[in-house]
Tab-separated table of C-alpha atoms in Angstrom:
chain	number	residue	atom	x	y	z
A	1	UNK	CA	59.168	-1.973	-62.330
A	2	UNK	CA	58.126	-5.440	-61.178
A	3	UNK	CA	56.075	-7.562	-63.552
A	4	UNK	CA	53.382	-10.030	-62.550
A	5	UNK	CA	55.623	-13.038	-63.118
A	6	UNK	CA	58.387	-11.711	-60.868
A	7	UNK	CA	56.528	-11.682	-57.542
A	8	UNK	CA	54.380	-14.228	-55.706
A	9	UNK	CA	50.667	-13.764	-56.403
A	10	UNK	CA	49.759	-13.368	-52.726
A	11	UNK	CA	52.363	-10.597	-52.309
A	12	UNK	CA	51.299	-8.846	-55.522
A	13	UNK	CA	47.645	-8.900	-54.461
A	14	UNK	CA	48.524	-7.645	-50.982
A	15	UNK	CA	50.599	-4.719	-52.246
A	16	UNK	CA	48.125	-3.770	-54.979
A	17	UNK	CA	45.315	-3.727	-52.446
A	18	UNK	CA	47.281	-1.661	-49.963
A	19	UNK	CA	48.554	0.713	-52.669
A	20	UNK	CA	45.130	1.324	-54.202
A	21	UNK	CA	43.559	1.819	-50.786
A	22	UNK	CA	45.934	4.592	-49.793
A	23	UNK	CA	47.126	6.007	-53.107
A	24	UNK	CA	45.241	9.277	-52.623
A	25	UNK	CA	47.112	9.845	-49.397
A	26	UNK	CA	50.578	9.065	-50.784
A	27	UNK	CA	52.948	11.997	-50.917
A	28	UNK	CA	54.837	12.168	-54.195
A	29	UNK	CA	58.330	13.528	-54.698
A	30	UNK	CA	58.444	17.296	-55.187
A	31	UNK	CA	59.751	17.219	-58.758
A	32	UNK	CA	57.185	14.702	-60.072
A	33	UNK	CA	54.703	16.428	-62.353
A	34	UNK	CA	51.103	16.085	-61.080
A	35	UNK	CA	49.881	14.439	-64.282
A	36	UNK	CA	52.666	11.876	-64.203
A	37	UNK	CA	52.099	11.240	-60.520
A	38	UNK	CA	48.421	10.554	-61.216
A	39	UNK	CA	49.386	8.190	-64.016
A	40	UNK	CA	51.568	6.191	-61.673
A	41	UNK	CA	48.933	6.174	-58.921
A	42	UNK	CA	46.088	5.094	-61.194
A	43	UNK	CA	47.780	1.857	-62.252
A	44	UNK	CA	48.295	-1.344	-60.339
A	45	UNK	CA	51.424	-1.024	-58.314
A	46	UNK	CA	52.966	-4.471	-58.627
A	47	UNK	CA	52.873	-6.620	-61.743
A	48	UNK	CA	51.319	-3.964	-63.977
A	49	UNK	CA	52.870	-3.564	-67.419
A	50	UNK	CA	50.591	-0.713	-68.518
A	51	UNK	CA	52.108	1.837	-66.168
A	52	UNK	CA	55.849	2.276	-65.920
A	53	UNK	CA	57.821	5.135	-64.367
A	54	UNK	CA	58.347	7.768	-67.037
A	55	UNK	CA	61.117	9.579	-65.212
A	56	UNK	CA	63.673	8.965	-62.503
A	57	UNK	CA	61.419	10.867	-60.124
A	58	UNK	CA	58.461	8.672	-60.995
A	59	UNK	CA	60.610	5.624	-60.321
A	60	UNK	CA	61.519	7.107	-56.948
A	61	UNK	CA	57.840	7.289	-55.995
A	62	UNK	CA	57.196	3.689	-56.991
A	63	UNK	CA	60.381	2.401	-55.359
A	64	UNK	CA	59.745	4.178	-52.072
A	65	UNK	CA	56.143	2.918	-52.035
A	66	UNK	CA	57.289	-0.594	-52.877
A	67	UNK	CA	59.787	-0.556	-50.012
A	68	UNK	CA	57.106	0.691	-47.622
A	69	UNK	CA	54.626	-2.042	-48.523
A	70	UNK	CA	57.312	-4.730	-48.676
A	71	UNK	CA	58.311	-3.937	-45.090
A	72	UNK	CA	54.678	-3.941	-43.965
A	73	UNK	CA	53.964	-7.194	-45.792
A	74	UNK	CA	56.968	-8.943	-44.300
A	75	UNK	CA	56.071	-7.655	-40.828
A	76	UNK	CA	52.536	-9.008	-41.204
A	77	UNK	CA	53.833	-12.306	-42.575
A	78	UNK	CA	56.164	-12.762	-39.623
A	79	UNK	CA	53.382	-11.803	-37.239
A	80	UNK	CA	51.070	-14.327	-38.905
A	81	UNK	CA	53.686	-17.029	-38.421
A	82	UNK	CA	53.788	-16.369	-34.686
A	83	UNK	CA	51.986	-18.935	-32.581
A	84	UNK	CA	50.817	-17.706	-29.186
A	85	UNK	CA	48.886	-19.528	-26.495
A	86	UNK	CA	47.314	-18.330	-23.273
A	87	UNK	CA	46.884	-20.790	-20.416
A	88	UNK	CA	44.352	-19.596	-17.836
A	89	UNK	CA	43.598	-21.533	-14.651
A	90	UNK	CA	39.875	-22.106	-14.085
A	91	UNK	CA	38.669	-20.312	-10.930
A	92	UNK	CA	42.163	-20.682	-9.533
A	93	UNK	CA	41.605	-19.567	-5.936
A	94	UNK	CA	38.582	-21.851	-5.671
A	95	UNK	CA	40.583	-24.807	-7.015
A	96	UNK	CA	43.327	-24.162	-4.460
A	97	UNK	CA	40.695	-24.401	-1.715
A	98	UNK	CA	39.164	-27.524	-3.260
A	99	UNK	CA	42.532	-29.255	-3.420
A	100	UNK	CA	43.194	-28.343	0.196
A	101	UNK	CA	39.774	-29.711	1.150
A	102	UNK	CA	39.037	-32.545	-1.334
A	103	UNK	CA	35.455	-32.864	-0.125
A	104	UNK	CA	34.819	-29.529	-1.889
A	105	UNK	CA	35.547	-30.873	-5.388
A	106	UNK	CA	32.385	-30.627	-7.457
A	107	UNK	CA	30.673	-28.421	-4.845
A	108	UNK	CA	29.664	-24.757	-5.240
A	109	UNK	CA	32.511	-22.771	-3.673
A	110	UNK	CA	33.372	-19.103	-3.247
A	111	UNK	CA	36.555	-17.586	-1.879
A	112	UNK	CA	36.083	-14.492	0.261
A	113	UNK	CA	38.560	-11.977	1.594
A	114	UNK	CA	38.007	-10.523	5.062
A	115	UNK	CA	37.327	-6.811	5.252
A	116	UNK	CA	39.140	-4.526	7.651
A	117	UNK	CA	36.232	-4.820	10.062
A	118	UNK	CA	36.871	-8.568	10.310
A	119	UNK	CA	33.666	-9.565	8.521
A	120	UNK	CA	33.352	-11.282	5.185
A	121	UNK	CA	34.351	-8.934	2.372
A	122	UNK	CA	34.184	-9.201	-1.407
A	123	UNK	CA	34.051	-12.468	-3.317
A	124	UNK	CA	37.391	-13.131	-5.019
A	125	UNK	CA	36.578	-16.365	-6.827
A	126	UNK	CA	33.467	-18.321	-7.757
A	127	UNK	CA	33.643	-21.959	-8.808
A	128	UNK	CA	31.736	-22.980	-11.910
A	129	UNK	CA	29.443	-25.094	-9.751
A	130	UNK	CA	28.467	-21.897	-7.871
A	131	UNK	CA	28.107	-19.888	-11.060
A	132	UNK	CA	25.450	-22.339	-12.193
A	133	UNK	CA	23.262	-20.978	-9.363
A	134	UNK	CA	23.803	-17.359	-10.404
A	135	UNK	CA	26.528	-16.561	-7.874
A	136	UNK	CA	28.838	-13.812	-9.146
A	137	UNK	CA	31.817	-11.805	-8.016
A	138	UNK	CA	30.736	-8.491	-6.584
A	139	UNK	CA	27.866	-9.988	-4.635
A	140	UNK	CA	27.929	-10.107	-0.870
A	141	UNK	CA	28.099	-13.470	0.882
A	142	UNK	CA	24.493	-12.988	2.007
A	143	UNK	CA	23.367	-12.402	-1.595
A	144	UNK	CA	25.387	-15.389	-2.796
A	145	UNK	CA	23.811	-17.697	-0.191
A	146	UNK	CA	20.363	-16.529	-1.230
A	147	UNK	CA	21.214	-17.793	-4.703
A	148	UNK	CA	22.708	-21.066	-3.410
A	149	UNK	CA	21.799	-22.189	0.088
A	150	UNK	CA	24.404	-24.990	0.180
A	151	UNK	CA	27.224	-22.698	-0.938
A	152	UNK	CA	30.635	-23.428	0.622
A	153	UNK	CA	32.433	-20.277	1.781
A	154	UNK	CA	36.238	-20.300	2.018
A	155	UNK	CA	38.168	-17.387	3.498
A	156	UNK	CA	41.543	-16.098	2.416
A	157	UNK	CA	43.903	-16.516	5.388
A	158	UNK	CA	44.622	-13.401	7.433
A	159	UNK	CA	48.225	-12.296	7.472
A	160	UNK	CA	50.415	-11.049	10.300
A	161	UNK	CA	48.383	-7.865	10.363
A	162	UNK	CA	44.657	-8.321	10.758
A	163	UNK	CA	43.813	-5.918	7.931
A	164	UNK	CA	45.945	-7.718	5.327
A	165	UNK	CA	45.241	-11.031	3.600
A	166	UNK	CA	47.880	-13.743	3.316
A	167	UNK	CA	47.829	-15.033	-0.260
A	168	UNK	CA	51.036	-17.044	-0.002
A	169	UNK	CA	49.343	-20.401	-0.490
A	170	UNK	CA	47.907	-19.195	-3.803
A	171	UNK	CA	51.344	-17.991	-4.874
A	172	UNK	CA	52.807	-21.372	-3.930
A	173	UNK	CA	50.149	-23.126	-5.988
A	174	UNK	CA	50.889	-20.781	-8.884
A	175	UNK	CA	54.580	-21.674	-8.642
A	176	UNK	CA	53.651	-25.341	-9.091
A	177	UNK	CA	51.844	-24.509	-12.325
A	178	UNK	CA	54.701	-22.398	-13.669
A	179	UNK	CA	57.147	-25.160	-12.790
A	180	UNK	CA	55.297	-27.424	-15.220
A	181	UNK	CA	55.204	-24.731	-17.888
A	182	UNK	CA	58.876	-23.814	-17.568
A	183	UNK	CA	60.009	-27.419	-17.768
A	184	UNK	CA	57.879	-28.595	-20.666
A	185	UNK	CA	60.237	-27.512	-23.479
A	186	UNK	CA	63.028	-24.952	-23.456
A	187	UNK	CA	62.045	-23.566	-26.877
A	188	UNK	CA	58.652	-22.396	-25.561
A	189	UNK	CA	58.887	-18.886	-24.121
A	190	UNK	CA	56.767	-18.448	-20.984
A	191	UNK	CA	55.510	-15.001	-19.966
A	192	UNK	CA	53.713	-14.710	-16.648
A	193	UNK	CA	50.599	-12.572	-17.098
A	194	UNK	CA	49.236	-13.007	-13.568
A	195	UNK	CA	49.198	-15.508	-10.718
A	196	UNK	CA	46.919	-17.768	-12.784
A	197	UNK	CA	47.673	-16.843	-16.405
A	198	UNK	CA	50.637	-17.338	-18.729
A	199	UNK	CA	51.325	-16.515	-22.361
A	200	UNK	CA	53.223	-19.177	-24.285
A	201	UNK	CA	55.165	-18.260	-27.421
A	202	UNK	CA	55.340	-21.566	-29.290
A	203	UNK	CA	56.678	-20.118	-32.552
A	204	UNK	CA	60.140	-21.682	-32.328
A	205	UNK	CA	58.797	-24.963	-30.950
A	206	UNK	CA	56.330	-25.265	-33.826
A	207	UNK	CA	58.973	-24.416	-36.453
A	208	UNK	CA	61.216	-27.118	-35.040
A	209	UNK	CA	58.453	-29.716	-35.181
A	210	UNK	CA	56.327	-28.783	-38.187
A	211	UNK	CA	58.029	-31.251	-40.530
A	212	UNK	CA	57.078	-34.112	-38.218
A	213	UNK	CA	53.404	-33.482	-38.923
A	214	UNK	CA	52.244	-34.533	-42.343
A	215	UNK	CA	51.569	-37.463	-44.634
A	216	UNK	CA	49.470	-40.408	-43.546
A	217	UNK	CA	49.395	-39.368	-39.867
A	218	UNK	CA	47.811	-36.012	-40.687
A	219	UNK	CA	44.145	-37.032	-40.792
A	220	UNK	CA	41.085	-36.252	-38.703
A	221	UNK	CA	40.915	-39.874	-37.572
A	222	UNK	CA	44.438	-39.766	-36.136
A	223	UNK	CA	44.439	-36.174	-34.826
A	224	UNK	CA	40.978	-35.683	-33.300
A	225	UNK	CA	41.804	-37.876	-30.278
A	226	UNK	CA	44.813	-35.627	-29.619
A	227	UNK	CA	42.660	-32.478	-29.264
A	228	UNK	CA	39.703	-33.778	-27.227
A	229	UNK	CA	38.890	-30.433	-25.578
A	230	UNK	CA	39.598	-28.128	-28.533
A	231	UNK	CA	37.238	-25.855	-30.452
A	232	UNK	CA	37.692	-23.736	-33.573
A	233	UNK	CA	36.524	-20.139	-33.130
A	234	UNK	CA	34.664	-19.465	-36.359
A	235	UNK	CA	31.945	-17.114	-35.180
A	236	UNK	CA	29.293	-19.859	-35.089
A	237	UNK	CA	30.931	-22.016	-32.440
A	238	UNK	CA	29.530	-20.427	-29.276
A	239	UNK	CA	26.694	-22.950	-28.827
A	240	UNK	CA	27.964	-25.834	-30.929
A	241	UNK	CA	27.200	-29.419	-29.984
A	242	UNK	CA	30.013	-31.944	-29.573
A	243	UNK	CA	29.183	-33.389	-32.983
A	244	UNK	CA	29.437	-29.914	-34.526
A	245	UNK	CA	32.681	-29.297	-32.624
A	246	UNK	CA	34.209	-32.428	-34.135
A	247	UNK	CA	32.947	-31.481	-37.597
A	248	UNK	CA	34.518	-28.012	-37.329
A	249	UNK	CA	37.789	-29.532	-36.112
A	250	UNK	CA	37.785	-32.050	-38.974
A	251	UNK	CA	37.352	-29.234	-41.504
A	252	UNK	CA	40.163	-27.320	-39.809
A	253	UNK	CA	42.469	-30.355	-39.943
A	254	UNK	CA	41.624	-30.787	-43.618
A	255	UNK	CA	42.599	-27.152	-44.280
A	256	UNK	CA	45.851	-27.669	-42.374
A	257	UNK	CA	47.005	-30.188	-44.983
A	258	UNK	CA	47.518	-27.377	-47.516
A	259	UNK	CA	47.908	-24.333	-45.238
A	260	UNK	CA	51.058	-24.179	-43.151
A	261	UNK	CA	49.827	-21.212	-41.104
A	262	UNK	CA	46.813	-23.169	-39.881
A	263	UNK	CA	48.977	-26.255	-39.421
A	264	UNK	CA	51.139	-24.254	-37.006
A	265	UNK	CA	48.066	-23.461	-34.914
A	266	UNK	CA	47.032	-27.115	-34.918
A	267	UNK	CA	50.470	-28.249	-33.722
A	268	UNK	CA	50.275	-25.628	-30.964
A	269	UNK	CA	46.805	-26.860	-29.988
A	270	UNK	CA	48.016	-30.462	-29.721
A	271	UNK	CA	50.970	-29.287	-27.625
A	272	UNK	CA	48.847	-27.180	-25.272
A	273	UNK	CA	46.440	-30.087	-24.780
A	274	UNK	CA	49.475	-32.015	-23.533
A	275	UNK	CA	50.642	-29.118	-21.355
A	276	UNK	CA	47.227	-28.769	-19.736
A	277	UNK	CA	47.138	-32.504	-19.072
A	278	UNK	CA	50.538	-32.333	-17.398
A	279	UNK	CA	49.452	-29.394	-15.243
A	280	UNK	CA	46.482	-31.386	-13.995
A	281	UNK	CA	48.562	-34.499	-13.347
A	282	UNK	CA	51.145	-32.497	-11.384
A	283	UNK	CA	48.832	-30.135	-9.478
A	284	UNK	CA	45.215	-31.429	-9.765
A	285	UNK	CA	44.311	-28.017	-11.254
A	286	UNK	CA	42.258	-27.617	-14.417
A	287	UNK	CA	42.846	-24.841	-16.927
A	288	UNK	CA	41.631	-23.488	-20.265
A	289	UNK	CA	43.585	-22.059	-23.188
A	290	UNK	CA	43.414	-19.906	-26.294
A	291	UNK	CA	45.622	-20.298	-29.366
A	292	UNK	CA	46.148	-17.641	-32.039
A	293	UNK	CA	48.681	-15.489	-33.878
A	294	UNK	CA	49.017	-12.854	-31.141
A	295	UNK	CA	48.353	-12.320	-27.456
A	296	UNK	CA	45.140	-10.374	-27.953
A	297	UNK	CA	43.418	-13.106	-29.952
A	298	UNK	CA	44.713	-15.876	-27.674
A	299	UNK	CA	43.377	-13.991	-24.668
A	300	UNK	CA	40.086	-13.190	-26.364
A	301	UNK	CA	39.198	-16.757	-27.344
A	302	UNK	CA	40.524	-18.412	-24.176
A	303	UNK	CA	37.290	-17.735	-22.303
A	304	UNK	CA	35.119	-18.740	-25.242
A	305	UNK	CA	34.641	-22.342	-24.096
A	306	UNK	CA	35.670	-22.327	-20.443
A	307	UNK	CA	36.116	-24.338	-18.300
A	308	UNK	CA	38.557	-27.160	-19.077
A	309	UNK	CA	38.517	-26.409	-22.814
A	310	UNK	CA	40.708	-24.613	-25.333
A	311	UNK	CA	39.947	-22.612	-28.450
A	312	UNK	CA	41.899	-22.136	-31.688
A	313	UNK	CA	41.340	-18.987	-33.760
A	314	UNK	CA	42.596	-19.260	-37.364
A	315	UNK	CA	43.578	-15.858	-38.766
A	316	UNK	CA	40.787	-15.819	-41.382
A	317	UNK	CA	38.144	-15.827	-38.631
A	318	UNK	CA	39.521	-12.903	-36.628
A	319	UNK	CA	37.329	-10.340	-38.369
A	320	UNK	CA	34.181	-12.383	-37.754
A	321	UNK	CA	35.093	-12.910	-34.094
A	322	UNK	CA	35.847	-9.232	-33.507
A	323	UNK	CA	32.601	-8.159	-35.168
A	324	UNK	CA	30.607	-9.636	-32.294
A	325	UNK	CA	33.120	-9.027	-29.498
A	326	UNK	CA	32.179	-6.479	-26.782
A	327	UNK	CA	34.800	-3.735	-26.704
A	328	UNK	CA	35.473	-4.254	-23.010
A	329	UNK	CA	36.390	-7.908	-23.638
A	330	UNK	CA	39.410	-7.019	-25.765
A	331	UNK	CA	42.743	-7.061	-23.939
A	332	UNK	CA	43.685	-3.484	-23.016
A	333	UNK	CA	40.164	-2.128	-23.601
A	334	UNK	CA	38.615	-3.125	-20.287
A	335	UNK	CA	39.409	0.176	-18.556
A	336	UNK	CA	39.280	3.861	-19.339
A	337	UNK	CA	40.122	3.559	-23.045
A	338	UNK	CA	37.375	1.019	-23.642
A	339	UNK	CA	34.827	3.119	-21.762
A	340	UNK	CA	35.868	6.227	-23.679
A	341	UNK	CA	35.501	4.440	-27.026
A	342	UNK	CA	32.017	3.227	-26.137
A	343	UNK	CA	30.870	6.608	-24.820
A	344	UNK	CA	32.393	8.821	-27.519
A	345	UNK	CA	31.437	6.634	-30.471
A	346	UNK	CA	28.226	5.182	-29.016
A	347	UNK	CA	29.312	1.632	-29.870
A	348	UNK	CA	29.201	-1.653	-28.023
A	349	UNK	CA	30.999	-4.196	-30.212
A	350	UNK	CA	34.323	-4.000	-32.024
A	351	UNK	CA	32.533	-4.398	-35.350
A	352	UNK	CA	30.419	-1.301	-34.622
A	353	UNK	CA	33.524	0.850	-35.037
A	354	UNK	CA	33.451	0.108	-38.777
A	355	UNK	CA	30.136	1.956	-39.128
A	356	UNK	CA	31.395	5.113	-37.409
A	357	UNK	CA	31.800	8.096	-39.728
A	358	UNK	CA	35.453	8.781	-40.581
A	359	UNK	CA	35.317	12.445	-39.622
A	360	UNK	CA	33.785	11.662	-36.226
A	361	UNK	CA	36.302	8.882	-35.570
A	362	UNK	CA	39.195	11.239	-36.423
A	363	UNK	CA	37.760	14.025	-34.282
A	364	UNK	CA	37.204	11.688	-31.322
A	365	UNK	CA	40.536	9.855	-31.559
A	366	UNK	CA	42.911	11.948	-33.682
A	367	UNK	CA	45.978	9.898	-32.789
A	368	UNK	CA	44.340	6.470	-32.799
A	369	UNK	CA	41.626	6.523	-35.461
A	370	UNK	CA	43.522	4.490	-38.085
A	371	UNK	CA	44.562	1.922	-35.496
A	372	UNK	CA	41.020	1.594	-34.137
A	373	UNK	CA	39.556	1.184	-37.614
A	374	UNK	CA	42.097	-1.497	-38.483
A	375	UNK	CA	41.630	-3.176	-35.108
A	376	UNK	CA	37.889	-3.523	-35.716
A	377	UNK	CA	38.638	-5.472	-38.911
A	378	UNK	CA	41.542	-7.531	-37.667
A	379	UNK	CA	44.615	-6.894	-35.565
A	380	UNK	CA	46.921	-4.434	-37.368
A	381	UNK	CA	50.645	-3.711	-37.233
A	382	UNK	CA	51.899	-3.094	-33.714
A	383	UNK	CA	49.536	-5.494	-31.927
A	384	UNK	CA	51.589	-7.983	-29.875
C-alpha cells in the first residue's frame, strides 16, 4: 500500500479524487468479503495509512485500481503536455480576391459562386469589412447589396464545364500558405484541416526549446512585445479592452514562471505569432490562431478574437470556457450529433449538460453519457 510520502501530492490527490468518485461502481474480486471490500473502498486510496489490504484478495482490488488510475493519470498528464495550435486564414477566398485586385483591400467584399443557371449563386466568403454592414453567408447578392450598397462582388471562376466552379487559384494560394508552415521548423507537425486551416502540433518543438525561456528574459516587459495580437481565454475576455488584454497576458506570463504547462502554451503562442507574421510576409494573407492542449480547444478559441488575432486557452480555464460555449460551436458537434444533443436534452450550451438528470442523460445517450458529462466539464480521455 502506498503511503502519503511515497507519491507526489498532485498524483495522490488526483487518484484519491478519482477513486472516491467512482468507488461505488468498482467491481471487487469475487473472493473479497463484502465487509472487507467496503473497508477498502471507504478509505483514501493513495497515501492512507488507516486502511490497508487485509488479505491477498483485498490487495488485488487496490492494486488493480491503482494500475487503472495510474494509466489514466499518465494519459491525462501526457495529453496536458501536448501543445496544439490551429491557424485559420481570415476570410480566405475574399483575401485571395483582394490580393488579385489590390484596390479591394479594406473594401467590403463577397465571393460568389455561379449557380447552374449562370446567375449569381450563394455567397462563399464575406470580408470583415462587409460583415460590419450585416452581410452574411447564406444571403443572396441582392440582400447583401441592400445591406451594403458599395459592396464589391467577386465571382469564382467558371471551369471547363459551365456548371462547375474552378477553385484552382484558391488551392494555389493555399499551397503558398502551407509552404510557409511546412518550412518553418521540421519538429512542428502540420495537419491540413481544410484549404484554409491547419493544425500544428508544437509539442516536440516546445520541449526542445523550453529551457531557453526563463530567468531574466522571462518577464512581461520582455515578452509582451512578442505576443502583440494574443489574448488569454479566461471566460471574461470576450469584450476586453487592450489595456485589459495586456493585464491578462501579464498575469499569464507571471504564472508561467512557476508552471511549466502554461509556459509551454506561452512558447507556442510566441512561435505562432512568428509563423503568422511569416505567412503575411510571404503571401499578404492575414490569419488567426488558437493555442491549447488539444485540437478541440485550439479550434474553439481560434475564432474568439478574429480577425488577425490569436487566443491562448490555459487548461484551468477550459471548464469556464465550455460552460458558455454553444454546443454547435464545438468541433464535431456542428452536425447531427450536436442537433440531437440539443433537441433530446433541451440544452443550448455545453455547461447546460451538467444540469441534466443522470437517468435522462443515460436514457438519451446510453453509449455516450459519461463522455458527454465529462466533456461538459473539460475534455476527457480520448479527445484529440
